[in-house]
Coordinates of C-alpha atoms in Angstrom, one line a residue:
M702 CA 3.5 52.5 30.3
A703 CA 4.3 48.7 29.5
R704 CA 0.7 48.0 28.6
K705 CA 0.1 50.9 26.7
Q706 CA 2.7 50.4 24.5
V707 CA 1.4 46.7 23.7
V708 CA -2.3 48.0 23.2
L709 CA -0.7 50.4 20.4
R710 CA 1.3 47.9 18.7
R711 CA -1.5 45.5 18.7
E712 CA -3.7 48.1 17.0
E713 CA -0.7 48.9 14.3
I714 CA -0.4 45.2 13.9
L715 CA -4.0 45.6 13.2
D716 CA -3.9 48.4 10.7
A717 CA -0.8 47.0 8.8
T718 CA -2.8 43.5 8.3
V719 CA -5.6 45.5 7.0
E720 CA -3.4 47.2 4.8
Q721 CA -1.9 44.0 3.3
I722 CA -5.1 42.6 2.9
K723 CA -6.4 45.5 1.1
Q724 CA -3.5 45.6 -1.5
H725 CA -2.7 41.2 -1.9
G726 CA -6.0 39.4 -0.4
I727 CA -6.7 37.3 2.3
A728 CA -5.0 34.0 0.5
T729 CA -2.0 35.6 0.0
T730 CA -1.3 37.6 2.7
R731 CA 1.0 36.2 5.0
V732 CA 2.3 37.3 8.7
A733 CA 4.9 37.7 7.5
D734 CA 4.0 40.5 4.9
V735 CA 2.8 42.2 8.1
A736 CA 5.8 42.1 10.2
S737 CA 8.1 43.7 7.1
A738 CA 5.2 46.6 6.6
L739 CA 6.4 47.3 10.4
Q740 CA 9.7 46.0 10.5
V741 CA 9.3 43.6 13.3
S742 CA 9.7 39.8 13.5
S743 CA 6.7 38.0 13.0
G744 CA 7.3 36.6 16.0
L745 CA 6.1 39.8 17.8
V746 CA 3.0 39.2 15.4
H747 CA 2.4 36.1 17.1
Y748 CA 2.8 36.9 20.3
H749 CA -0.3 38.8 19.9
F750 CA -2.4 36.7 17.3
A751 CA -1.5 32.6 17.5
T752 CA -2.5 32.6 13.4
K753 CA -2.8 34.0 10.3
E754 CA -6.9 33.4 11.3
Q755 CA -7.3 35.1 14.4
L756 CA -4.9 37.5 12.6
V757 CA -7.4 38.3 9.8
E758 CA -10.4 38.2 11.9
E759 CA -9.2 40.6 14.4
A760 CA -7.9 43.0 11.5
F761 CA -12.3 42.8 9.5
A762 CA -13.2 43.4 13.5
H763 CA -11.1 46.2 13.3
A764 CA -11.7 47.8 10.7
V765 CA -15.5 47.3 10.9
R766 CA -15.2 49.2 14.4
R767 CA -13.5 52.2 12.1
E768 CA -16.4 52.2 9.3
M769 CA -19.1 51.9 11.9
E770 CA -17.2 55.0 14.0
T771 CA -17.7 57.0 10.8
L772 CA -21.4 56.0 9.8
R773 CA -22.5 56.4 13.4
T774 CA -20.6 60.2 13.3
T775 CA -22.6 60.7 9.8
L776 CA -25.7 59.6 10.9
S777 CA -26.1 61.9 14.0
R778 CA -24.9 64.9 12.1
P779 CA -27.3 67.7 12.9
A780 CA -28.3 68.2 9.2
T781 CA -31.2 67.2 6.7
A782 CA -32.6 63.4 6.4
V783 CA -31.4 64.3 2.4
T784 CA -27.5 66.0 3.3
R785 CA -27.5 62.8 5.5
M786 CA -28.3 60.6 3.4
K787 CA -26.0 62.3 0.1
A788 CA -23.4 61.7 3.2
V789 CA -23.9 58.1 3.8
L790 CA -24.0 57.1 -0.2
R791 CA -20.2 58.7 -0.1
L792 CA -19.0 56.3 2.4
Y793 CA -21.3 53.3 0.8
S794 CA -20.6 54.3 -3.1
P795 CA -19.7 51.5 -5.0
T796 CA -17.2 53.9 -7.0
R797 CA -15.1 54.6 -3.3
Q798 CA -11.7 53.8 -3.5
A799 CA -11.4 50.5 -4.9
T800 CA -9.2 48.8 -2.3
E801 CA -11.7 49.4 0.0
W802 CA -14.1 47.6 -1.8
R803 CA -11.6 45.0 -2.1
L804 CA -11.4 44.5 1.7
W805 CA -15.1 43.5 2.2
I806 CA -15.6 41.6 -0.7
D807 CA -12.6 39.5 0.5
G808 CA -14.2 39.1 3.5
W809 CA -17.3 38.0 2.4
S810 CA -15.7 35.5 0.5
A811 CA -13.5 34.4 3.0
G812 CA -16.3 34.3 5.6
M813 CA -18.3 31.3 3.7
R814 CA -15.6 29.2 5.1
D815 CA -14.2 31.2 8.4
K816 CA -17.6 31.6 10.8
G817 CA -15.7 34.6 12.9
L818 CA -15.3 36.3 9.3
H819 CA -18.5 35.9 8.8
D820 CA -20.1 36.8 11.9
V821 CA -18.2 40.0 11.9
M822 CA -19.1 40.5 8.5
T823 CA -22.6 40.2 9.1
R824 CA -22.1 42.4 12.4
M825 CA -21.1 45.1 9.9
D826 CA -24.2 44.6 7.4
A827 CA -26.4 44.6 9.6
E828 CA -25.6 48.0 10.9
W829 CA -25.2 49.6 7.7
K830 CA -29.1 48.3 7.4
A831 CA -29.9 49.5 10.5
G832 CA -28.3 52.7 9.7
I833 CA -30.1 53.9 6.7
T834 CA -33.4 52.5 7.6
A835 CA -33.2 54.9 10.4
L836 CA -32.3 57.6 8.6
V837 CA -35.0 56.9 5.4
R838 CA -37.7 56.6 8.4
E839 CA -36.4 59.8 9.9
G840 CA -37.0 61.1 6.4
V841 CA -40.3 60.0 6.0
E842 CA -41.2 61.6 9.2
R843 CA -40.1 64.8 8.2
G844 CA -41.4 64.8 4.8
E845 CA -38.3 64.5 3.0
F846 CA -38.9 61.2 1.5
T847 CA -42.0 59.3 0.1
C848 CA -41.4 55.8 1.3
A849 CA -43.9 53.0 2.4
D850 CA -41.4 50.6 4.2
P851 CA -38.2 52.1 5.0
R852 CA -36.3 48.6 5.5
A853 CA -37.5 47.0 2.6
A854 CA -35.6 50.4 0.9
A855 CA -32.9 50.2 2.9
W856 CA -32.4 46.4 1.8
H857 CA -33.2 47.5 -2.0
I858 CA -30.3 50.3 -1.8
T859 CA -27.3 48.3 0.0
L860 CA -28.3 45.5 -2.3
F861 CA -28.1 47.8 -5.4
M862 CA -24.6 49.2 -4.7
D863 CA -23.5 45.8 -3.4
G864 CA -23.6 44.1 -6.4
L865 CA -22.6 47.4 -8.5
A866 CA -19.4 47.4 -5.9
V867 CA -18.7 43.3 -7.2
Q868 CA -19.2 44.7 -10.7
L869 CA -16.8 47.6 -10.7
A870 CA -14.0 45.9 -8.4
A871 CA -13.8 42.5 -10.4
R872 CA -14.3 44.4 -13.8
R873 CA -12.4 47.4 -13.9
G874 CA -13.1 49.9 -16.2
A875 CA -16.2 48.2 -18.1
L876 CA -18.4 51.2 -16.3
E877 CA -17.0 54.7 -15.9
K878 CA -17.8 55.7 -12.5
A879 CA -19.8 58.5 -13.3
E880 CA -22.2 56.7 -15.2
A881 CA -22.2 54.4 -11.6
Q882 CA -22.8 57.2 -9.6
R883 CA -25.7 58.1 -11.8
W884 CA -27.3 54.6 -11.4
V885 CA -27.1 54.6 -8.1
R886 CA -28.4 58.3 -7.6
G887 CA -31.8 57.0 -9.7
H888 CA -32.4 53.6 -7.8
V889 CA -32.0 55.6 -4.1
A890 CA -34.1 58.3 -5.6
A891 CA -36.4 56.1 -6.5
Q892 CA -36.5 54.0 -3.3
L893 CA -37.1 56.8 -1.4
G894 CA -39.5 59.2 -3.4
V895 CA -37.5 61.8 -4.7
D896 CA -36.0 63.3 -7.3
P897 CA -32.5 62.2 -8.9
S898 CA -30.8 65.5 -8.5
V899 CA -31.9 66.1 -4.7
L900 CA -28.7 63.3 -4.3
G901 CA -26.6 65.6 -6.1
G902 CA -24.7 65.4 -9.6
R903 CA -25.9 67.5 -12.1
R904 CA -29.9 68.7 -13.0
P905 CA -30.9 69.5 -16.4
R906 CA -31.8 73.3 -17.5
Q907 CA -34.4 74.5 -19.5
D908 CA -32.5 74.5 -22.3
G909 CA -31.6 70.6 -22.0
S910 CA -28.1 71.5 -21.0
A911 CA -26.4 70.5 -17.2
A912 CA -26.4 72.4 -14.5
A913 CA -24.7 71.3 -11.2
S914 CA -27.0 70.5 -8.6

């Protein structure tokens, strides 16, 4: 029982660290902040994680595991490739909650100086691209997508959304979310050889007005 309690406490520390980083960033998040959020001593945090660097690296690995579990669940659903692609785009969307994207942007930035964190972020990026590549390839085989190179399409899709996410996170209010979503649908549709309305949003009626798809 004692061992189980230690495992649970460790996970709570990682969850709290992720939340602190989302709100304050890696640079300004302190071990004391994590301890305060949990109402425990800094000593208990250091019992599990010798340094802040180790805590941050393991917190990102923890967040990545959760994100990848969600991605795998989405990709394995018994649904059409189009339906699953729409779900994946919602997960990866540059218009998702700002704190989520700030976490990953901060991780990539810090990873330029921290090899352990760089490796964590690289593994996550590789799994996202591999998952989207496999989904595009399946969609092509089913006749839902028209795409000559699924791997290249996955790279084009993720790179576009990564760049747009950075802009939205760094320049808040510079671009309306609805407009960003239209751009994402248009870009992804072009990569997959489908009409943007297939991926959601609104399609024009014959009289020129808009209708929900």
